[in-house]
CSV table of C-alpha atoms in Angstrom, one decimal:
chain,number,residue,atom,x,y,z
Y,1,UNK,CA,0.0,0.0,0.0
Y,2,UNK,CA,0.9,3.2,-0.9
Y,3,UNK,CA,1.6,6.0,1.7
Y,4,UNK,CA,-1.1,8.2,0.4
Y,5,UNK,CA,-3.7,5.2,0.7
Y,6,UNK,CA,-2.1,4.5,3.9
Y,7,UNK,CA,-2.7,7.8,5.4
Y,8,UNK,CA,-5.9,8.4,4.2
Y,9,UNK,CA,-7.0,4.7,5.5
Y,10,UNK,CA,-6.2,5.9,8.8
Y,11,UNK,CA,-8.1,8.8,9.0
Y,12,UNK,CA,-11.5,6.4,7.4
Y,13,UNK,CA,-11.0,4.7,10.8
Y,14,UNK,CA,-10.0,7.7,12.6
Y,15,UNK,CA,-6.7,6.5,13.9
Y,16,UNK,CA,-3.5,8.0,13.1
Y,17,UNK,CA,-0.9,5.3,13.1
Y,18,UNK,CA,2.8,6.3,14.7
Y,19,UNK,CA,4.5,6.1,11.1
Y,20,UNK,CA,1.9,9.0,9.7
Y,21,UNK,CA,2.3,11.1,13.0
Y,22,UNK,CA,4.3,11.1,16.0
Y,23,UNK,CA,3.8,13.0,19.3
Y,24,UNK,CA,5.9,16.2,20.3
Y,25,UNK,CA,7.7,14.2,23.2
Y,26,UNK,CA,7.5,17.4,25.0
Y,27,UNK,CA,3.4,18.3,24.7
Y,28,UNK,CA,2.3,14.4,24.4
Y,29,UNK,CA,-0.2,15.5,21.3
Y,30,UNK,CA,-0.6,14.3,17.9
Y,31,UNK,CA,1.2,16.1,15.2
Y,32,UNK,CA,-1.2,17.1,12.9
Y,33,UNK,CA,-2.6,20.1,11.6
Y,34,UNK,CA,-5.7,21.7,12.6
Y,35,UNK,CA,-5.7,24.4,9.4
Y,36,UNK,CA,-9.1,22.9,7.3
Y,37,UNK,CA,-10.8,22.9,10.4
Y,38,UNK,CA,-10.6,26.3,10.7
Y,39,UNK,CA,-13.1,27.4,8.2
Y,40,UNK,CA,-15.4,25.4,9.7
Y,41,UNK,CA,-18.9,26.6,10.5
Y,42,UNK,CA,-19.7,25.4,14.0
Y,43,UNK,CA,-23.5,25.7,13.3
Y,44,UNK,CA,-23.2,22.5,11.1
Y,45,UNK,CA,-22.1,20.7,14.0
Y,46,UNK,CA,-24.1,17.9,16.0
Y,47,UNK,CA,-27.0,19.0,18.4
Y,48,UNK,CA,-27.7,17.9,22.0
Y,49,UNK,CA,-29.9,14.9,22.7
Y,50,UNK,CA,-31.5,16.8,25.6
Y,51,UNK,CA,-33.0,13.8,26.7
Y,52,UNK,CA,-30.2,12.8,27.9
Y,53,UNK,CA,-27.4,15.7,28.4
Y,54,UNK,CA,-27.8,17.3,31.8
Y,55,UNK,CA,-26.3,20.1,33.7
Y,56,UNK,CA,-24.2,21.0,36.4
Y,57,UNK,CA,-23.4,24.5,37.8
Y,58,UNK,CA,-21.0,25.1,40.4
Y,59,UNK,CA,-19.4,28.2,41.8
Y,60,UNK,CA,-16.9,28.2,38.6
Y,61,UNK,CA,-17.9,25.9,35.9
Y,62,UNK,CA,-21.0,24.5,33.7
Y,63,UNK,CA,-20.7,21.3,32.8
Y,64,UNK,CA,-22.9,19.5,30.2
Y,65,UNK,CA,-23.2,15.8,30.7
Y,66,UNK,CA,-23.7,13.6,27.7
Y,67,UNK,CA,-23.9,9.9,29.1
Y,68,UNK,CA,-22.8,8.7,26.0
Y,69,UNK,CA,-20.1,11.2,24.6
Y,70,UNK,CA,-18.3,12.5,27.8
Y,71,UNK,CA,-18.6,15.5,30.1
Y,72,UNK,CA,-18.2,19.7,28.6
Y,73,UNK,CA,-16.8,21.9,31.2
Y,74,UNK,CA,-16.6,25.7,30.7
Y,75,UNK,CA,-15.2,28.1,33.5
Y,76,UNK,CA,-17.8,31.3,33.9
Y,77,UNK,CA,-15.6,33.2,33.3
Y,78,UNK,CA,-14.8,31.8,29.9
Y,79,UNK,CA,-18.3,31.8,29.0
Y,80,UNK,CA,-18.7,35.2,29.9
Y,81,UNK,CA,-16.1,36.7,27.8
Y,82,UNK,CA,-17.1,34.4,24.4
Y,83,UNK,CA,-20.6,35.9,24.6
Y,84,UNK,CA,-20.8,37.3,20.9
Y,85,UNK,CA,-24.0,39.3,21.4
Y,86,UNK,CA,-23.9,42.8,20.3
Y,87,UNK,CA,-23.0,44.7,22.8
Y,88,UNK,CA,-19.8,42.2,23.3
Y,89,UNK,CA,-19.1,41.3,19.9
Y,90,UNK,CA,-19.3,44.0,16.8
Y,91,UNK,CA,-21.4,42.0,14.3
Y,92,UNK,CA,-19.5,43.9,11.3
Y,93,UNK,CA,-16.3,44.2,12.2
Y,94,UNK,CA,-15.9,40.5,13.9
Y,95,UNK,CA,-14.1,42.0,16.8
Y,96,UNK,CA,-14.4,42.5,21.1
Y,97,UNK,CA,-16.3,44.9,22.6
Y,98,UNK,CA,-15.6,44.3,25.6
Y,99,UNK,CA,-12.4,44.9,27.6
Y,100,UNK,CA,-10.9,41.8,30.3
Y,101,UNK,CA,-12.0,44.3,33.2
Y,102,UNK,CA,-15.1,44.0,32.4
Y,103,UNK,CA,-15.1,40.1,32.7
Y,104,UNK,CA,-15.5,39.6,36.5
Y,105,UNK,CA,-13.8,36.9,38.5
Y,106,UNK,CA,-17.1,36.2,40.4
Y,107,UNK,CA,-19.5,36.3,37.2
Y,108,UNK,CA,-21.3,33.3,37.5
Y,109,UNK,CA,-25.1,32.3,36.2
Y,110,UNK,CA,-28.3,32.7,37.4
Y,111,UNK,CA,-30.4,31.1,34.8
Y,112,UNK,CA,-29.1,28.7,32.8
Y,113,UNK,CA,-31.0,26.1,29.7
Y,114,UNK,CA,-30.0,23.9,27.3
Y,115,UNK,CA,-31.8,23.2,23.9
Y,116,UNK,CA,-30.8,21.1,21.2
Y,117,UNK,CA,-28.8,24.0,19.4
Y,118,UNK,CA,-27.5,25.2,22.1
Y,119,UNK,CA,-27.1,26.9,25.7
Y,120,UNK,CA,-28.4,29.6,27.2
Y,121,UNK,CA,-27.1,31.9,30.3
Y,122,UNK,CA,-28.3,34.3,32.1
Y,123,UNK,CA,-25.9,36.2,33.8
Y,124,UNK,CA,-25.2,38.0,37.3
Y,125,UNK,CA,-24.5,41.4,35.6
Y,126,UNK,CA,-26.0,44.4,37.4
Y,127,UNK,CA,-28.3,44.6,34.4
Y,128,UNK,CA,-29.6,42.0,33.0
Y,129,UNK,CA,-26.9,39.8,30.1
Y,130,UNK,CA,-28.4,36.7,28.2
Y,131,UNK,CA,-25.8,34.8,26.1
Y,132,UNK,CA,-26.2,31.9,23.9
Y,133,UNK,CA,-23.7,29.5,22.7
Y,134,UNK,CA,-24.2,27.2,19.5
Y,135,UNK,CA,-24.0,23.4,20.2
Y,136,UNK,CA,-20.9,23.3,17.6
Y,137,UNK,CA,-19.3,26.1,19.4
Y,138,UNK,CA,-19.2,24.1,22.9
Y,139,UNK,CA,-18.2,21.4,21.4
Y,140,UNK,CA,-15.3,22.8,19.9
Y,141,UNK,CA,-14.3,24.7,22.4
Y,142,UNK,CA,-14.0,21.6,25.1
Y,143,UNK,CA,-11.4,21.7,26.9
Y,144,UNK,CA,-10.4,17.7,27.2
Y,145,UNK,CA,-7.8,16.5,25.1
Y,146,UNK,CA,-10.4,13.5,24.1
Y,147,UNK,CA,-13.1,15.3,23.0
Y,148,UNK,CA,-10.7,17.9,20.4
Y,149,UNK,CA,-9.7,14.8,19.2
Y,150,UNK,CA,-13.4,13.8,19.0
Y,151,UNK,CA,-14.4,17.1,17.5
Y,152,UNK,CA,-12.1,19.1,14.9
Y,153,UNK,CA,-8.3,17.6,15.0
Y,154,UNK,CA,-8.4,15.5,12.3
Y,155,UNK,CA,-6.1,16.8,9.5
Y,156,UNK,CA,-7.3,15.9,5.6
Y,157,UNK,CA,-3.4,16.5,4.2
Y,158,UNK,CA,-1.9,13.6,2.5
Y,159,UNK,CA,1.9,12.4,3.3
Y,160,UNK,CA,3.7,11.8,0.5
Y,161,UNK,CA,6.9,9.8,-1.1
Y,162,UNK,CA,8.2,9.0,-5.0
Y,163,UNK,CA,4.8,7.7,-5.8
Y,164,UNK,CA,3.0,10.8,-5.9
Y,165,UNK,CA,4.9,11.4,-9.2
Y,166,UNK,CA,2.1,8.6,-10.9
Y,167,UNK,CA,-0.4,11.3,-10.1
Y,168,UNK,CA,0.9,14.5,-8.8
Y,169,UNK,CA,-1.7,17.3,-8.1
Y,170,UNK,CA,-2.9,20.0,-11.3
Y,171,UNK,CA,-5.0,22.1,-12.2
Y,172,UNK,CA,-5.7,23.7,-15.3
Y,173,UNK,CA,-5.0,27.7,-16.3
Y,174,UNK,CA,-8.5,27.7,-18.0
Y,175,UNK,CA,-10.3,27.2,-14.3
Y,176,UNK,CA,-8.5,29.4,-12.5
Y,177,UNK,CA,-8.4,32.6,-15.2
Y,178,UNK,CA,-12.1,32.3,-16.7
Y,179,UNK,CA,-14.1,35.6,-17.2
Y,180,UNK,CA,-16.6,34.4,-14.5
Y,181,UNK,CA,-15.1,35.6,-11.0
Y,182,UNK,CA,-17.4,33.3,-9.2
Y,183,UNK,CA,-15.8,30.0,-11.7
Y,184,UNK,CA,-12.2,31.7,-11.0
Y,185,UNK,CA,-12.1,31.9,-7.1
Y,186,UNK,CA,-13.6,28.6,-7.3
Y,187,UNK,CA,-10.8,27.8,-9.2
Y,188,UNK,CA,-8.5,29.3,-7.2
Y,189,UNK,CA,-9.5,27.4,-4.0
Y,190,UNK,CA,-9.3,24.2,-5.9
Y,191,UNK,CA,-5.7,25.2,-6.4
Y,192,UNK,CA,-5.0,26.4,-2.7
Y,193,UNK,CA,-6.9,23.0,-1.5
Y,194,UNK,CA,-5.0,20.7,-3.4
Y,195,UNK,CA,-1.6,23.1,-1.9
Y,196,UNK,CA,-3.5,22.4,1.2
Y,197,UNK,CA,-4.0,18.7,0.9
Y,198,UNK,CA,-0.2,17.7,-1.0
Y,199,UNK,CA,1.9,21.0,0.1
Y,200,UNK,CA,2.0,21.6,-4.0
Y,201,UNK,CA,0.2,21.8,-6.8
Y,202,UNK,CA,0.8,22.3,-11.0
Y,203,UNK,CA,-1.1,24.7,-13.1
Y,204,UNK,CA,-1.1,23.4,-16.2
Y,205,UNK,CA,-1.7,25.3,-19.6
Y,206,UNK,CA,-0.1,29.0,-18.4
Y,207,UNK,CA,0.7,31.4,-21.1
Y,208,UNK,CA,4.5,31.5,-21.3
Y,209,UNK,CA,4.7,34.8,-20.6
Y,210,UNK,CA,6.0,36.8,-17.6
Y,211,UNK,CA,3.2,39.2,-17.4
Y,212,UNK,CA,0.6,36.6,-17.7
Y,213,UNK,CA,2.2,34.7,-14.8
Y,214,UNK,CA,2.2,37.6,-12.9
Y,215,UNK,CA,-1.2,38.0,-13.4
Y,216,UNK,CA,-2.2,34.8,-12.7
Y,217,UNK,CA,0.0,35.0,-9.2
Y,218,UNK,CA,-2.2,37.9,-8.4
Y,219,UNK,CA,-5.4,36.1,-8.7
Y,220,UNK,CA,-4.0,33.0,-6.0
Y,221,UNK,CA,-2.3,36.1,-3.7
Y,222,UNK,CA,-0.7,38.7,-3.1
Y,223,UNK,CA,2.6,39.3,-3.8
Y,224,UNK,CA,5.2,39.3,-0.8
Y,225,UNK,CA,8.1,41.7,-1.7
Y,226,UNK,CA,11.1,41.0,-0.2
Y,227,UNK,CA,14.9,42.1,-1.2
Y,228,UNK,CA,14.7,39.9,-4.0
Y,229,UNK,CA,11.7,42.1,-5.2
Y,230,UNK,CA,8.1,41.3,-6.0
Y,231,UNK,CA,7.4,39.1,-9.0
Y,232,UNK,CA,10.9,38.2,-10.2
Y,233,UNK,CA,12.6,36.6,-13.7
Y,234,UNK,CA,15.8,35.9,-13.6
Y,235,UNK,CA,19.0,33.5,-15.8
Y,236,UNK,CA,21.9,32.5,-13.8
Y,237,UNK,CA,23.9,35.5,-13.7
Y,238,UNK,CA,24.5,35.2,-10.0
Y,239,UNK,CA,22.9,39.0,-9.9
Y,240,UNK,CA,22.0,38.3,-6.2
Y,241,UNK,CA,24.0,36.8,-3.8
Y,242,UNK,CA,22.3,33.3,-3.6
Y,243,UNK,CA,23.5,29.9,-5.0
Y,244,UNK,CA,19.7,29.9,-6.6
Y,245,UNK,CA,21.1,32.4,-9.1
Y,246,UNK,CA,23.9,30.0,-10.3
Y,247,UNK,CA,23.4,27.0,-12.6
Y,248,UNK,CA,24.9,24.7,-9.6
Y,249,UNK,CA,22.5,21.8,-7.9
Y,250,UNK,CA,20.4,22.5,-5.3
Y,251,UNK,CA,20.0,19.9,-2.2
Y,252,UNK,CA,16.0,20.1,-0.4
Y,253,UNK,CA,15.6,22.9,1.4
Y,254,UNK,CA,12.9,25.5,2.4
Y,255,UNK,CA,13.2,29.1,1.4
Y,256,UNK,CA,13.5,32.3,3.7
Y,257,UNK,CA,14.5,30.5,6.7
Y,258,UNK,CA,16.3,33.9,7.5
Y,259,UNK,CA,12.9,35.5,7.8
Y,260,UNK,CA,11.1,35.3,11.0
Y,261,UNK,CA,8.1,34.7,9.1
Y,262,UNK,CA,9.6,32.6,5.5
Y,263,UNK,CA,7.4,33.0,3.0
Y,264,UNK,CA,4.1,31.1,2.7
Y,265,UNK,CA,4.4,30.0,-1.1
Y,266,UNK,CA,7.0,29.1,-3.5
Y,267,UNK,CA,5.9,29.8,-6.9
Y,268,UNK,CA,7.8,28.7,-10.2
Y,269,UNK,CA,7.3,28.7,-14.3
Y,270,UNK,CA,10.1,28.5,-16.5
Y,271,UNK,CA,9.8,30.6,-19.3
Y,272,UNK,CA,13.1,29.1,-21.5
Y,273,UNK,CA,15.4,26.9,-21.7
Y,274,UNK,CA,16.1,26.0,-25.4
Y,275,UNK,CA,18.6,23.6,-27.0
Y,276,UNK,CA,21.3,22.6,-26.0
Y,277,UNK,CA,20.7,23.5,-22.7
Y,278,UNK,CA,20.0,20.4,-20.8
Y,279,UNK,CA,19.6,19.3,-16.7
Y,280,UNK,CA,17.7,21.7,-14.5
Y,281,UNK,CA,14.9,19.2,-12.9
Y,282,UNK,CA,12.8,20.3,-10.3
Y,283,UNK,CA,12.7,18.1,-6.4
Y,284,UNK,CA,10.4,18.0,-4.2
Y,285,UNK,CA,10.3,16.4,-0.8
Y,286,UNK,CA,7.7,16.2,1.5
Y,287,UNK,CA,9.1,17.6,4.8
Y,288,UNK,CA,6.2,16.5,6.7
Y,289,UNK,CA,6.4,12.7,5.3
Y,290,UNK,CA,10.4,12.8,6.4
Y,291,UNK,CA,9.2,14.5,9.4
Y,292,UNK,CA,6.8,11.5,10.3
Y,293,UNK,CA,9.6,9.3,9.4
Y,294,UNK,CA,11.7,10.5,11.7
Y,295,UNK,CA,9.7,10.5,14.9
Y,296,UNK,CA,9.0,6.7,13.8
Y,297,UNK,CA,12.6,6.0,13.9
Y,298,UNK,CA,14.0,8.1,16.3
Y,299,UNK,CA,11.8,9.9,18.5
Y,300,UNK,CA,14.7,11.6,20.5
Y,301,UNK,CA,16.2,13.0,17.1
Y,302,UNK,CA,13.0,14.7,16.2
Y,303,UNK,CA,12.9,16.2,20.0
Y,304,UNK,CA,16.1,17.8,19.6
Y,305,UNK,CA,15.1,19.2,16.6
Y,306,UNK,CA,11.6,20.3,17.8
Y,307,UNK,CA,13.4,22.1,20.7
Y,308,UNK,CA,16.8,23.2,19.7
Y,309,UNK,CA,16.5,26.9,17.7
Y,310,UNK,CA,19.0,27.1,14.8
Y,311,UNK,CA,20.2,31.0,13.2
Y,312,UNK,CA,19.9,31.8,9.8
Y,313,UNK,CA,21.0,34.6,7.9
Y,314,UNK,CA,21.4,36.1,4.3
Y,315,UNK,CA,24.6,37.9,3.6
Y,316,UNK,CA,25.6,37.3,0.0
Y,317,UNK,CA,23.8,40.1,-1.8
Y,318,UNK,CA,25.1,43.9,-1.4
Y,319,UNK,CA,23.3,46.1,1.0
Y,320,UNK,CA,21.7,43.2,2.5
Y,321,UNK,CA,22.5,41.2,6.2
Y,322,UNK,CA,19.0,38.8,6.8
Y,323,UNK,CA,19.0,37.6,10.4
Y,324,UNK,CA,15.7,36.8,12.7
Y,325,UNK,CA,16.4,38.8,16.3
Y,326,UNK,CA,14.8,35.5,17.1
Y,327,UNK,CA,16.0,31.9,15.8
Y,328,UNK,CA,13.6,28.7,15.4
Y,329,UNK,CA,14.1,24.6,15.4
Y,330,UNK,CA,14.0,22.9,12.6
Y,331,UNK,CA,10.8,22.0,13.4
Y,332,UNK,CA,8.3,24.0,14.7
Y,333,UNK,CA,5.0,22.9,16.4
Y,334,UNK,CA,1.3,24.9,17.3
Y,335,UNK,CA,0.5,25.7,20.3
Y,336,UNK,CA,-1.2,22.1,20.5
Y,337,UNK,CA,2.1,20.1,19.8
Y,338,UNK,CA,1.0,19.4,16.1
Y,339,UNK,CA,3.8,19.7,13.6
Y,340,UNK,CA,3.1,23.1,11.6
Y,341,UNK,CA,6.3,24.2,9.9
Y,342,UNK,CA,9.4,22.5,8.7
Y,343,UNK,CA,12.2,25.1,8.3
Y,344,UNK,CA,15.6,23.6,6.6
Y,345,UNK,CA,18.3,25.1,4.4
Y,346,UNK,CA,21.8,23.7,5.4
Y,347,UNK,CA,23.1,26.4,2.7
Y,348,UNK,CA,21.4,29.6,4.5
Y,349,UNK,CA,22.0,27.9,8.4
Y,350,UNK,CA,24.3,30.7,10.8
Y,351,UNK,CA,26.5,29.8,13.6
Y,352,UNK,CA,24.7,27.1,15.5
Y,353,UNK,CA,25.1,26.4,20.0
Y,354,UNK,CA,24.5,29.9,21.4
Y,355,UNK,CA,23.2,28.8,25.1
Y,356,UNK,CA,23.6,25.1,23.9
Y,357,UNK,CA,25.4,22.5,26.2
Y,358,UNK,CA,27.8,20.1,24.7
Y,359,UNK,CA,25.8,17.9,25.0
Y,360,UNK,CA,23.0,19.4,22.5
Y,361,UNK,CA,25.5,20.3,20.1
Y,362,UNK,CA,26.5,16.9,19.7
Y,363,UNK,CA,22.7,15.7,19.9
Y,364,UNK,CA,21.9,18.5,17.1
Y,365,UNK,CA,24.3,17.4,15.1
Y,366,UNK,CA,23.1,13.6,14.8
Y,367,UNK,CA,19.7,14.3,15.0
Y,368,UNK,CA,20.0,16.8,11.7
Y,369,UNK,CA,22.4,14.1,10.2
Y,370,UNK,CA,19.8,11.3,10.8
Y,371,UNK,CA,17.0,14.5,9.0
Y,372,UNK,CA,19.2,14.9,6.6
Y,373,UNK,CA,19.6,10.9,5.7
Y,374,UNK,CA,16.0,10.6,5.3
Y,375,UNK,CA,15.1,13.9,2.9
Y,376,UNK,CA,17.8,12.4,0.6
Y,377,UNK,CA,16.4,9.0,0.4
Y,378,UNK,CA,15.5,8.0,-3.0
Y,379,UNK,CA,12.0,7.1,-1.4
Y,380,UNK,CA,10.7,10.5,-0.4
Y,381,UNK,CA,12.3,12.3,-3.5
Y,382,UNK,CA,10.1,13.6,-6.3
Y,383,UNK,CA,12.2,14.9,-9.6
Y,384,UNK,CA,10.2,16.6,-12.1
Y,385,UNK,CA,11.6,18.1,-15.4
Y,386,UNK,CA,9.6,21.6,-15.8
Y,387,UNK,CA,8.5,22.9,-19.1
Y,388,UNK,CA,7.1,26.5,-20.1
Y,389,UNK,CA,3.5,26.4,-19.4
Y,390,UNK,CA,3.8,24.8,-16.1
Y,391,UNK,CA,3.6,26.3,-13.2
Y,392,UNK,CA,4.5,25.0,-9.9
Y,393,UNK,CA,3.6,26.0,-6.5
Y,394,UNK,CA,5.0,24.9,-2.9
Y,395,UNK,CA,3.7,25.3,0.3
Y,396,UNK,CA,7.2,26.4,1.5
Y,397,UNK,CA,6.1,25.7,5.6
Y,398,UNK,CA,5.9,22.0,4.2
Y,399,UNK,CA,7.5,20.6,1.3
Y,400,UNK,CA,11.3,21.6,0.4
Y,401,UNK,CA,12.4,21.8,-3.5
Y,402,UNK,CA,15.7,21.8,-4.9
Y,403,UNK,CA,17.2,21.0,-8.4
Y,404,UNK,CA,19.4,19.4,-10.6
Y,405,UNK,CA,22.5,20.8,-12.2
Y,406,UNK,CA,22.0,22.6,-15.6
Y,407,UNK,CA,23.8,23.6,-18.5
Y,408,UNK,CA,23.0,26.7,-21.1
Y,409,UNK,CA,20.6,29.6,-21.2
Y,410,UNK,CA,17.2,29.2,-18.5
Y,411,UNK,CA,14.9,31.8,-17.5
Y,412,UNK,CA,12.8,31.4,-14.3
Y,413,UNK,CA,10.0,34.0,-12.9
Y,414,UNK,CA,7.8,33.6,-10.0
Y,415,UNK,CA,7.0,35.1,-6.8
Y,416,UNK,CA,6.2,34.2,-3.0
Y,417,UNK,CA,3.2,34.9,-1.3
Y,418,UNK,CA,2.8,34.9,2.6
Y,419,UNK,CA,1.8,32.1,4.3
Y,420,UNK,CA,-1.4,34.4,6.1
Y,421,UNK,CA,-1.9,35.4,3.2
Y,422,UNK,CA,-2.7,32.6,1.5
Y,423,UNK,CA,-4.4,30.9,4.1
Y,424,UNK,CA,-6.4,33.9,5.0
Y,425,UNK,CA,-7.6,33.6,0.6
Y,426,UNK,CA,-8.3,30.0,1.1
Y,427,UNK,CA,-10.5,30.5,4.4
Y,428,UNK,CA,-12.7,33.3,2.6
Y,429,UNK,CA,-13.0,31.8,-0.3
Y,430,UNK,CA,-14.1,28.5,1.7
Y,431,UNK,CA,-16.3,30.6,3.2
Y,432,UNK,CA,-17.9,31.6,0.4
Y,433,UNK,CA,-17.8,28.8,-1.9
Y,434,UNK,CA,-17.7,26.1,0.4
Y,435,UNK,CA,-19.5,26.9,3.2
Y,436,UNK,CA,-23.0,25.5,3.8
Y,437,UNK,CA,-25.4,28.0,2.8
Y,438,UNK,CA,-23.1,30.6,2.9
Y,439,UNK,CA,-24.6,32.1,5.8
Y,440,UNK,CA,-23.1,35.2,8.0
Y,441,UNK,CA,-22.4,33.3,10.8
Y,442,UNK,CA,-20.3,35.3,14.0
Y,443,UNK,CA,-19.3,31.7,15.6
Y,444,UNK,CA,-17.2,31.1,12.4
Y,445,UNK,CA,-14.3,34.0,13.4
Y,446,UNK,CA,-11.8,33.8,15.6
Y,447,UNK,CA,-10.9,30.0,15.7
């Protein structure tokens, strides 16, 4: 079985086998990703059997009661300062109204009733405050590690090795750059799902011209300018400081690890390469498949890399010294212990140990060693050979690239986009196209 058809059959039984995902030793949670869930409207969520869910209010919490699905526990004050009526939450703007001083310590119910969409509370306010809460809200917003597992952290991406290459990701330029905005933002969010889903995704058919590429960039994102410009076209004249500029091989790596915040998406069409240039293939590796792999094999390696922060910088081009006031592992996890970012290029990586013991500089070095062992493995790597009217885009938090050596003339354009950004266009245009009706729903924000 394939690892694709592996992964996926675990999720269809809603287990997540240790070779797919291994815990951050530290947090003891499943490294996953919690990003499709997100967009998620809470109102399509399951209702209470009220014939059976009861509650229980004490001087701090409410708890509902489900016999058969496990206890919900909210503090008062927690409740209190969700409650996304009017005069707390703007209905327009999506944002507080109300400060943390005005959340009392001793707030606490004095009328409380639970429907099958939801719960109501009355509240000890010196005038009189009803709130209600959604039934897919609460249940979200559980605090036990079971039921998140139970409600939203299932992740829908797909690991990945060599095999993807029998059916790697596309789309074609004629969904994404109709006439019809409505057809091209649903093409577009077929495009950032399948990025989503793979951490990369072709677009076939694209005009072989700079300024149509640029255009079409435009319509996914926008453009993050850094000192390499906006929308770029380069040959290998070396015109910046940055071995991506020469016509030498590139080993896996992730871009813009000497930003604090690297670049969301990698994007790539080569406009020309004629005869009798030759070489010049495209790699990709999965960072989160080599990731997985790694916490498989040796769970102690992946710690040190999870915990030990690494400098970066980016010196080689005049008038330009790149390096984060604040330095990051290798890999770096959310605030729920699920692996979100993989940040490696060996070429870019500064002075390593500052506040290290020996100890960790030894254990750093054989843990990014053993890394290093498994993203060059012949199993994970994906060559592609890319041709004018191909695009290519990367989810640079995810999968790394790299390429082959190449001989003659080659001209390259492309662009980044932030990873916000695009996430932010992916969650709106869920919203719109994918969401259930549609509807303006307040419970949706904020997650």
């Amino acid at each position: 079985m394939s690892i694709a058809r592996a992964f996926n059959a675990a999720f269809r039984n809603k287990r997540v086998s240790a070779t797919a995902f291994r815990c951050n030793p530290n947090l003891n949670s499943k490294v996953q990703s919690r990003s499709m869930v997100r967009y998620k409207n809470p109102l399509s969520s399951q209702a209470f059997e009220t014939n059976s869910a009861k509650i229980h209010v004490n001087s701090t919490t409410i708890t509902i009661k489900q016999p058969d699905e496990g206890d919900l526990q909210y503090d008062h004050m927690y409740l209190f300062d969700h409650c996304r009526c009017p005069q707390c939450f703007h209905p327009s703007t999506k944002q507080r109204l109300k400060t943390l001083s005005q959340v009392p310590c001793d707030i606490h119910p004095t009328a409380v009733a639970l429907s099958a969409s939801g719960l109501h509370v009355t509240w000890s306010t010196p005038s009189a405050h009803t709130s209600f809460f959604p039934a897919g809200f609460l249940r979200r917003a559980a605090y036990e590690t079971q039921l998140s597992e139970h409600v939203d952290c299932q992740d829908d991406r797909t690991l990945w090795n060599f095999e993807i290459s029998k059916s790697p990701p596309y789309v074609e330029y004629g969904d994404i750059m109709p006439q019809e905005i409505q057809q091209r933002e649903q093409g577009v969010l077929e495009v950032l799902n399948k990025v989503h889903r793979f951490g990369f995704c072709f677009i076939t058919g694209v005009p072989v011209d700079a300024k149509e590429t640029e255009t079409l960039i435009k319509a996914i994102g926008p453009i993050r300018h850094t000192h390499y410009g906006g929308f770029w076209s380069f040959t290998a004249d070396l015109s910046h400081g940055d071995l991506a500029y020469s016509t030498q091989s590139l080993p896996a790596h992730t871009d813009t690890t000497y930003f604090t915040d690297p670049a969301g998406l990698q994007i790539f069409h080569l406009l020309s390469h004629p005869s009798p240039g030759q070489g010049g293939k495209t790699l990709l590796v999965d960072g989160f498949h080599a990731a997985s792999q790694l916490s498989a094999s040796d769970p102690a390696s992946y710690s040190v890399l999870s915990r030990l922060s690494i400098p970066a910088h980016a010196s080689g081009t005049t008038g330009t010294l790149l390096r984060p006031q604040i330095s990051f592992p290798v890999l770096r996890h959310d605030e729920c212990g699920r692996l979100a970012q993989v940040r490696w290029n060996n070429e870019d990586r500064g002075i390593i140990g500052h506040g290290w013991s020996a100890a960790e500089v030894r254990q750093w070095y054989q843990a990014a060693q053993r890394f290093e062992s498994l993203i060059k493995s012949k199993e994970v790597e994906y060559w592609v050979q890319l041709n004018p009217g191909t695009m290519l885009i990367i989810d640079n938090w995810r999968v790394m690239h790299g390429r082959s050596e190449f001989t003659g003339s080659r001209t390259m354009c492309g662009a980044y986009i932030g990873a916000d950004d695009w996430h932010s266009r992916r969650a709106v245009l869920t919203d719109r196209h994918g969401n259930a009706g549609g509807t303006d729903d307040i419970w949706r924000f904020g997650w």
